[in-house]
Amino acid sequence: MTTDYLAAIMAMLGPAQNRYAEPSAWDRLHADLGIQLPPDYQVIVDAYAPIQLNGHLSLSHPATERWNLGQWIQESIQAWSEVPWDELDLYEDEDPRRLFGLEELSFGTRNGLWPIASTDRGEMIFLVAGSGTPRFLVNYDETWAEHRMSFAEWLYRYLIGEDMTGPNSAAFYPGPVKLQHLPMSAGERPEPWYGPDRGM
């Protein structure tokens, strides 16, 4: 029996809040980017973002001024595009082109890498655009990992403590998942809360 990972994630995180859910915000974002972000990613972002999960992984939202997903994606694309990849003396296991058969390493292009989430540990999760099926690359401490699965499955496996950002990268915390809204003003200090018990 196959797992419905989107349903599993929603069960793990608790009832959807949909504080900023606004279909037109996604329409504007997709028009600006020129690509479509995965539907399950949109559902999770709408349900909870802007949010930090288990003290590390952050998700932004396209309808908010602060923690705006579109702005964060564009800023991240610019920063990653400024890295002189062709001039770096990379080992084979540090070069995603050789690791994953990419024709080029580009960010924010029709067939390039698109940042969609990050952690406070320096991990960056990229959607590989134009691949036809869900495909993600994760950069962590000069290493890269590839995952051919839905975003919901990647997130589920990340939260149950699998190495989803590279070898020995698991950030597992037993018990319910800790959720904390990202502050929407300079003086706000959101209190964390916890998802349902998950028997871990």
Tab-separated table of N, CA, C and O in Angstrom, residues 87-182:
chain	number	residue	atom	x	y	z
A	87	GLU	N	34.748	28.219	-11.831
A	87	GLU	CA	36.100	28.547	-11.389
A	87	GLU	C	36.488	27.809	-10.110
A	87	GLU	O	37.651	27.819	-9.712
A	88	LEU	N	35.512	27.169	-9.475
A	88	LEU	CA	35.798	26.470	-8.224
A	88	LEU	C	36.448	25.121	-8.514
A	88	LEU	O	36.090	24.424	-9.457
A	89	ASP	N	37.407	24.774	-7.693
A	89	ASP	CA	38.080	23.478	-7.831
A	89	ASP	C	37.329	22.463	-6.969
A	89	ASP	O	37.729	22.153	-5.853
A	90	LEU	N	36.214	21.955	-7.522
A	90	LEU	CA	35.328	21.082	-6.758
A	90	LEU	C	35.722	19.621	-6.904
A	90	LEU	O	36.084	19.172	-7.998
A	91	TYR	N	35.659	18.888	-5.795
A	91	TYR	CA	35.776	17.443	-5.891
A	91	TYR	C	34.523	16.902	-6.571
A	91	TYR	O	33.484	17.555	-6.618
A	92	GLU	N	34.606	15.686	-7.076
A	92	GLU	CA	33.479	15.116	-7.811
A	92	GLU	C	32.224	15.047	-6.953
A	92	GLU	O	31.122	15.291	-7.433
A	93	ASP	N	32.389	14.735	-5.650
A	93	ASP	CA	31.211	14.620	-4.789
A	93	ASP	C	30.712	15.983	-4.295
A	93	ASP	O	29.776	16.050	-3.507
A	94	GLU	N	31.328	17.082	-4.758
A	94	GLU	CA	30.873	18.429	-4.420
A	94	GLU	C	30.227	19.131	-5.614
A	94	GLU	O	29.710	20.231	-5.457
A	95	ASP	N	30.274	18.508	-6.775
A	95	ASP	CA	29.780	19.133	-7.995
A	95	ASP	C	28.466	18.476	-8.418
A	95	ASP	O	28.471	17.346	-8.916
A	96	PRO	N	27.340	19.163	-8.232
A	96	PRO	CA	26.050	18.542	-8.571
A	96	PRO	C	25.894	18.241	-10.060
A	96	PRO	O	25.110	17.378	-10.435
A	97	ARG	N	26.668	18.929	-10.904
A	97	ARG	CA	26.604	18.630	-12.337
A	97	ARG	C	27.073	17.206	-12.614
A	97	ARG	O	26.438	16.448	-13.347
A	98	ARG	N	28.191	16.842	-12.004
A	98	ARG	CA	28.723	15.491	-12.215
A	98	ARG	C	27.947	14.457	-11.397
A	98	ARG	O	27.750	13.334	-11.849
A	99	LEU	N	27.494	14.839	-10.232
A	99	LEU	CA	26.757	13.904	-9.382
A	99	LEU	C	25.425	13.495	-9.986
A	99	LEU	O	25.033	12.323	-9.921
A	100	PHE	N	24.709	14.463	-10.561
A	100	PHE	CA	23.329	14.219	-10.959
A	100	PHE	C	23.063	14.425	-12.444
A	100	PHE	O	21.916	14.482	-12.871
A	101	GLY	N	24.124	14.539	-13.234
A	101	GLY	CA	23.966	14.634	-14.676
A	101	GLY	C	23.305	15.906	-15.160
A	101	GLY	O	22.554	15.891	-16.132
A	102	LEU	N	23.588	17.019	-14.486
A	102	LEU	CA	23.033	18.302	-14.917
A	102	LEU	C	23.891	18.887	-16.033
A	102	LEU	O	25.120	18.897	-15.946
A	103	GLU	N	23.257	19.366	-17.088
A	103	GLU	CA	24.006	19.970	-18.189
A	103	GLU	C	24.723	21.239	-17.740
A	103	GLU	O	25.820	21.547	-18.194
A	104	GLU	N	24.071	21.981	-16.860
A	104	GLU	CA	24.688	23.184	-16.323
A	104	GLU	C	24.146	23.414	-14.921
A	104	GLU	O	23.145	22.821	-14.527
A	105	LEU	N	24.821	24.233	-14.166
A	105	LEU	CA	24.359	24.578	-12.832
A	105	LEU	C	23.837	26.005	-12.892
A	105	LEU	O	24.605	26.967	-12.888
A	106	SER	N	22.515	26.133	-12.988
A	106	SER	CA	21.907	27.453	-13.074
A	106	SER	C	20.788	27.543	-12.046
A	106	SER	O	20.204	26.538	-11.650
A	107	PHE	N	20.505	28.758	-11.640
A	107	PHE	CA	19.502	28.996	-10.599
A	107	PHE	C	18.443	29.953	-11.143
A	107	PHE	O	18.767	30.985	-11.715
A	108	GLY	N	17.186	29.561	-10.968
A	108	GLY	CA	16.104	30.420	-11.410
A	108	GLY	C	15.869	30.398	-12.903
A	108	GLY	O	15.275	31.327	-13.446
A	109	THR	N	16.304	29.333	-13.580
A	109	THR	CA	16.063	29.197	-15.015
A	109	THR	C	15.032	28.095	-15.253
A	109	THR	O	14.706	27.333	-14.336
A	110	ARG	N	14.535	27.998	-16.468
A	110	ARG	CA	13.450	27.052	-16.768
A	110	ARG	C	13.824	25.614	-16.431
A	110	ARG	O	12.972	24.827	-16.030
A	111	ASN	N	15.096	25.254	-16.581
A	111	ASN	CA	15.544	23.899	-16.248
A	111	ASN	C	16.559	23.903	-15.106
A	111	ASN	O	17.292	22.931	-14.930
A	112	GLY	N	16.562	24.979	-14.340
A	112	GLY	CA	17.555	25.117	-13.280
A	112	GLY	C	17.027	24.771	-11.901
A	112	GLY	O	15.982	24.126	-11.740
A	113	LEU	N	17.767	25.212	-10.888
A	113	LEU	CA	17.427	24.944	-9.493
A	113	LEU	C	16.701	26.141	-8.896
A	113	LEU	O	17.107	27.291	-9.084
A	114	TRP	N	15.644	25.835	-8.149
A	114	TRP	CA	14.818	26.862	-7.510
A	114	TRP	C	14.767	26.619	-6.007
A	114	TRP	O	14.270	25.576	-5.571
A	115	PRO	N	15.285	27.537	-5.194
A	115	PRO	CA	15.227	27.356	-3.740
A	115	PRO	C	13.787	27.430	-3.250
A	115	PRO	O	13.036	28.322	-3.640
A	116	ILE	N	13.384	26.462	-2.417
A	116	ILE	CA	12.007	26.460	-1.911
A	116	ILE	C	11.923	26.380	-0.388
A	116	ILE	O	10.874	26.648	0.188
A	117	ALA	N	13.023	26.019	0.276
A	117	ALA	CA	13.032	25.956	1.741
A	117	ALA	C	14.482	25.979	2.200
A	117	ALA	O	15.401	25.687	1.435
A	118	SER	N	14.670	26.314	3.486
A	118	SER	CA	16.022	26.349	4.031
A	118	SER	C	15.971	26.061	5.521
A	118	SER	O	14.896	26.043	6.131
A	119	THR	N	17.141	25.832	6.084
A	119	THR	CA	17.220	25.624	7.533
A	119	THR	C	18.233	26.588	8.131
A	119	THR	O	19.060	27.170	7.417
A	120	ASP	N	18.175	26.703	9.446
A	120	ASP	CA	19.137	27.566	10.134
A	120	ASP	C	20.487	26.874	10.284
A	120	ASP	O	21.410	27.428	10.859
A	121	ARG	N	20.608	25.659	9.766
A	121	ARG	CA	21.891	24.942	9.773
A	121	ARG	C	22.640	25.135	8.457
A	121	ARG	O	23.697	24.548	8.258
A	122	GLY	N	22.060	25.934	7.554
A	122	GLY	CA	22.715	26.204	6.286
A	122	GLY	C	22.297	25.292	5.157
A	122	GLY	O	22.903	25.321	4.074
A	123	GLU	N	21.278	24.488	5.378
A	123	GLU	CA	20.787	23.595	4.329
A	123	GLU	C	19.825	24.352	3.412
A	123	GLU	O	19.025	25.151	3.879
A	124	MET	N	19.922	24.076	2.115
A	124	MET	CA	19.036	24.702	1.136
A	124	MET	C	18.406	23.608	0.292
A	124	MET	O	19.106	22.737	-0.230
A	125	ILE	N	17.080	23.661	0.172
A	125	ILE	CA	16.343	22.671	-0.595
A	125	ILE	C	15.934	23.314	-1.913
A	125	ILE	O	15.288	24.365	-1.927
A	126	PHE	N	16.328	22.678	-3.020
A	126	PHE	CA	16.056	23.189	-4.358
A	126	PHE	C	15.109	22.262	-5.114
A	126	PHE	O	15.283	21.038	-5.094
A	127	LEU	N	14.148	22.851	-5.798
A	127	LEU	CA	13.360	22.131	-6.786
A	127	LEU	C	14.131	22.140	-8.102
A	127	LEU	O	14.651	23.178	-8.516
A	128	VAL	N	14.218	20.978	-8.762
A	128	VAL	CA	14.816	20.911	-10.096
A	128	VAL	C	13.687	21.122	-11.103
A	128	VAL	O	12.808	20.276	-11.258
A	129	ALA	N	13.696	22.272	-11.759
A	129	ALA	CA	12.621	22.603	-12.695
A	129	ALA	C	12.804	21.838	-14.001
A	129	ALA	O	13.920	21.477	-14.381
A	130	GLY	N	11.695	21.582	-14.670
A	130	GLY	CA	11.738	20.961	-15.985
A	130	GLY	C	12.067	19.492	-15.979
A	130	GLY	O	12.357	18.912	-17.033
A	131	SER	N	12.030	18.838	-14.805
A	131	SER	CA	12.408	17.422	-14.748
A	131	SER	C	11.222	16.489	-15.022
A	131	SER	O	11.404	15.287	-15.145
A	132	GLY	N	10.010	17.041	-15.080
A	132	GLY	CA	8.846	16.216	-15.387
A	132	GLY	C	8.253	15.531	-14.178
A	132	GLY	O	7.044	15.524	-13.985
A	133	THR	N	9.089	14.930	-13.348
A	133	THR	CA	8.636	14.303	-12.106
A	133	THR	C	9.306	15.017	-10.942
A	133	THR	O	10.359	15.637	-11.112
A	134	PRO	N	8.717	14.966	-9.748
A	134	PRO	CA	9.301	15.699	-8.618
A	134	PRO	C	10.751	15.286	-8.356
A	134	PRO	O	11.062	14.108	-8.231
A	135	ARG	N	11.603	16.290	-8.288
A	135	ARG	CA	13.026	16.051	-8.068
A	135	ARG	C	13.595	17.222	-7.288
A	135	ARG	O	13.369	18.380	-7.650
A	136	PHE	N	14.317	16.910	-6.223
A	136	PHE	CA	14.874	17.946	-5.361
A	136	PHE	C	16.355	17.676	-5.135
A	136	PHE	O	16.787	16.533	-5.021
A	137	LEU	N	17.127	18.755	-5.062
A	137	LEU	CA	18.519	18.677	-4.651
A	137	LEU	C	18.661	19.477	-3.368
A	137	LEU	O	18.045	20.536	-3.215
A	138	VAL	N	19.457	18.955	-2.464
A	138	VAL	CA	19.686	19.631	-1.187
A	138	VAL	C	21.179	19.868	-1.022
A	138	VAL	O	21.986	18.957	-1.217
A	139	ASN	N	21.527	21.100	-0.680
A	139	ASN	CA	22.911	21.450	-0.421
A	139	ASN	C	23.108	21.607	1.072
A	139	ASN	O	22.331	22.279	1.750
A	140	TYR	N	24.176	20.966	1.574
A	140	TYR	CA	24.460	21.052	3.001
A	140	TYR	C	25.964	20.880	3.214
A	140	TYR	O	26.503	19.814	2.902
A	141	ASP	N	26.614	21.930	3.695
A	141	ASP	CA	28.023	21.846	4.077
A	141	ASP	C	28.883	21.245	2.961
A	141	ASP	O	29.624	20.291	3.173
A	142	GLU	N	28.764	21.818	1.757
A	142	GLU	CA	29.539	21.432	0.576
A	142	GLU	C	29.172	20.062	0.017
A	142	GLU	O	29.873	19.525	-0.851
A	143	THR	N	28.111	19.458	0.506
A	143	THR	CA	27.650	18.201	-0.061
A	143	THR	C	26.282	18.410	-0.697
A	143	THR	O	25.559	19.351	-0.362
A	144	TRP	N	25.937	17.526	-1.625
A	144	TRP	CA	24.654	17.581	-2.307
A	144	TRP	C	23.966	16.231	-2.191
A	144	TRP	O	24.611	15.186	-2.228
A	145	ALA	N	22.653	16.264	-2.062
A	145	ALA	CA	21.855	15.038	-2.053
A	145	ALA	C	20.705	15.214	-3.029
A	145	ALA	O	20.188	16.322	-3.204
A	146	GLU	N	20.311	14.133	-3.663
A	146	GLU	CA	19.204	14.156	-4.621
A	146	GLU	C	18.063	13.303	-4.105
A	146	GLU	O	18.280	12.223	-3.541
A	147	HIS	N	16.841	13.785	-4.293
A	147	HIS	CA	15.655	13.035	-3.885
A	147	HIS	C	14.612	13.115	-4.989
A	147	HIS	O	14.159	14.207	-5.338
A	148	ARG	N	14.268	11.976	-5.544
A	148	ARG	CA	13.216	11.903	-6.564
A	148	ARG	C	11.938	11.446	-5.883
A	148	ARG	O	11.645	10.247	-5.820
A	149	MET	N	11.219	12.397	-5.354
A	149	MET	CA	9.995	12.138	-4.601
A	149	MET	C	9.243	13.450	-4.460
A	149	MET	O	9.759	14.510	-4.793
A	150	SER	N	8.026	13.370	-3.966
A	150	SER	CA	7.249	14.590	-3.751
A	150	SER	C	7.838	15.392	-2.600
A	150	SER	O	8.573	14.858	-1.747
A	151	PHE	N	7.501	16.677	-2.547
A	151	PHE	CA	7.957	17.486	-1.426
A	151	PHE	C	7.374	16.968	-0.123
A	151	PHE	O	8.057	16.939	0.900
A	152	ALA	N	6.113	16.531	-0.143
A	152	ALA	CA	5.475	16.010	1.074
A	152	ALA	C	6.232	14.792	1.592
A	152	ALA	O	6.435	14.654	2.806
A	153	GLU	N	6.658	13.917	0.694
A	153	GLU	CA	7.421	12.746	1.136
A	153	GLU	C	8.776	13.176	1.689
A	153	GLU	O	9.225	12.664	2.720
A	154	TRP	N	9.440	14.124	0.995
A	154	TRP	CA	10.726	14.600	1.508
A	154	TRP	C	10.564	15.171	2.919
A	154	TRP	O	11.334	14.854	3.825
A	155	LEU	N	9.541	16.006	3.121
A	155	LEU	CA	9.327	16.631	4.420
A	155	LEU	C	8.992	15.591	5.483
A	155	LEU	O	9.486	15.662	6.613
A	156	TYR	N	8.167	14.635	5.124
A	156	TYR	CA	7.808	13.571	6.066
A	156	TYR	C	9.067	12.828	6.518
A	156	TYR	O	9.289	12.623	7.719
A	157	ARG	N	9.886	12.438	5.563
A	157	ARG	CA	11.101	11.693	5.904
A	157	ARG	C	12.087	12.563	6.692
A	157	ARG	O	12.780	12.075	7.589
A	158	TYR	N	12.150	13.845	6.375
A	158	TYR	CA	12.998	14.774	7.128
A	158	TYR	C	12.558	14.828	8.592
A	158	TYR	O	13.385	14.759	9.508
A	159	LEU	N	11.251	14.922	8.810
A	159	LEU	CA	10.742	15.088	10.176
A	159	LEU	C	10.776	13.807	11.007
A	159	LEU	O	10.746	13.873	12.234
A	160	ILE	N	10.861	12.639	10.337
A	160	ILE	CA	10.978	11.403	11.127
A	160	ILE	C	12.441	11.021	11.331
A	160	ILE	O	12.733	9.963	11.902
A	161	GLY	N	13.348	11.875	10.861
A	161	GLY	CA	14.755	11.696	11.204
A	161	GLY	C	15.607	10.963	10.199
A	161	GLY	O	16.683	10.467	10.546
A	162	GLU	N	15.188	10.912	8.942
A	162	GLU	CA	16.047	10.323	7.919
A	162	GLU	C	17.054	11.369	7.433
A	162	GLU	O	16.860	12.570	7.607
A	163	ASP	N	18.129	10.895	6.817
A	163	ASP	CA	19.179	11.790	6.312
A	163	ASP	C	18.730	12.408	4.993
A	163	ASP	O	19.127	11.958	3.916
A	164	MET	N	17.940	13.467	5.061
A	164	MET	CA	17.346	14.039	3.861
A	164	MET	C	18.093	15.246	3.320
A	164	MET	O	17.695	15.826	2.318
A	165	THR	N	19.176	15.644	3.979
A	165	THR	CA	19.969	16.764	3.464
A	165	THR	C	21.422	16.357	3.226
A	165	THR	O	22.278	17.206	3.009
A	166	GLY	N	21.688	15.057	3.258
A	166	GLY	CA	23.031	14.557	3.037
A	166	GLY	C	23.395	13.515	4.064
A	166	GLY	O	22.637	13.273	5.018
A	167	PRO	N	24.553	12.870	3.912
A	167	PRO	CA	24.973	11.839	4.862
A	167	PRO	C	25.078	12.384	6.285
A	167	PRO	O	25.597	13.475	6.509
A	168	ASN	N	24.568	11.624	7.232
A	168	ASN	CA	24.647	11.980	8.657
A	168	ASN	C	24.088	13.367	8.953
A	168	ASN	O	24.621	14.112	9.775
A	169	SER	N	22.994	13.726	8.271
A	169	SER	CA	22.437	15.069	8.415
A	169	SER	C	21.133	15.102	9.208
A	169	SER	O	20.542	16.156	9.368
A	170	ALA	N	20.679	13.962	9.674
A	170	ALA	CA	19.372	13.892	10.324
A	170	ALA	C	19.285	14.849	11.504
A	170	ALA	O	20.220	14.998	12.282
A	171	ALA	N	18.131	15.514	11.603
A	171	ALA	CA	17.847	16.382	12.752
A	171	ALA	C	16.559	15.870	13.383
A	171	ALA	O	15.497	16.454	13.230
A	172	PHE	N	16.661	14.733	14.070
A	172	PHE	CA	15.470	14.073	14.598
A	172	PHE	C	15.220	14.477	16.047
A	172	PHE	O	16.124	14.473	16.871
A	173	TYR	N	13.970	14.820	16.321
A	173	TYR	CA	13.538	15.132	17.668
A	173	TYR	C	12.339	14.248	17.981
A	173	TYR	O	11.314	14.336	17.306
A	174	PRO	N	12.454	13.361	18.970
A	174	PRO	CA	11.327	12.490	19.284
A	174	PRO	C	10.156	13.283	19.843
A	174	PRO	O	10.320	14.420	20.299
A	175	GLY	N	8.992	12.682	19.783
A	175	GLY	CA	7.796	13.366	20.257
A	175	GLY	C	7.133	14.137	19.135
A	175	GLY	O	7.517	14.048	17.976
A	176	PRO	N	6.131	14.939	19.484
A	176	PRO	CA	5.421	15.717	18.462
A	176	PRO	C	6.335	16.736	17.780
A	176	PRO	O	7.336	17.168	18.343
A	177	VAL	N	5.976	17.112	16.568
A	177	VAL	CA	6.733	18.131	15.833
A	177	VAL	C	6.503	19.491	16.482
A	177	VAL	O	5.381	19.851	16.838
A	178	LYS	N	7.578	20.245	16.652
A	178	LYS	CA	7.493	21.600	17.184
A	178	LYS	C	7.246	22.574	16.042
A	178	LYS	O	7.974	22.566	15.050
A	179	LEU	N	6.229	23.406	16.176
A	179	LEU	CA	5.918	24.425	15.173
A	179	LEU	C	6.029	25.801	15.813
A	179	LEU	O	5.660	25.988	16.986
A	180	GLN	N	6.513	26.759	15.048
A	180	GLN	CA	6.610	28.126	15.551
A	180	GLN	C	6.442	29.094	14.387
A	180	GLN	O	7.193	29.034	13.408
A	181	HIS	N	5.422	29.966	14.494
A	181	HIS	CA	5.234	30.972	13.460
A	181	HIS	C	6.455	31.873	13.406
A	181	HIS	O	7.051	32.202	14.443
A	182	LEU	N	6.856	32.273	12.211
A	182	LEU	CA	7.911	33.265	12.073
A	182	LEU	C	7.323	34.643	12.406
A	182	LEU	O	6.170	34.922	12.079
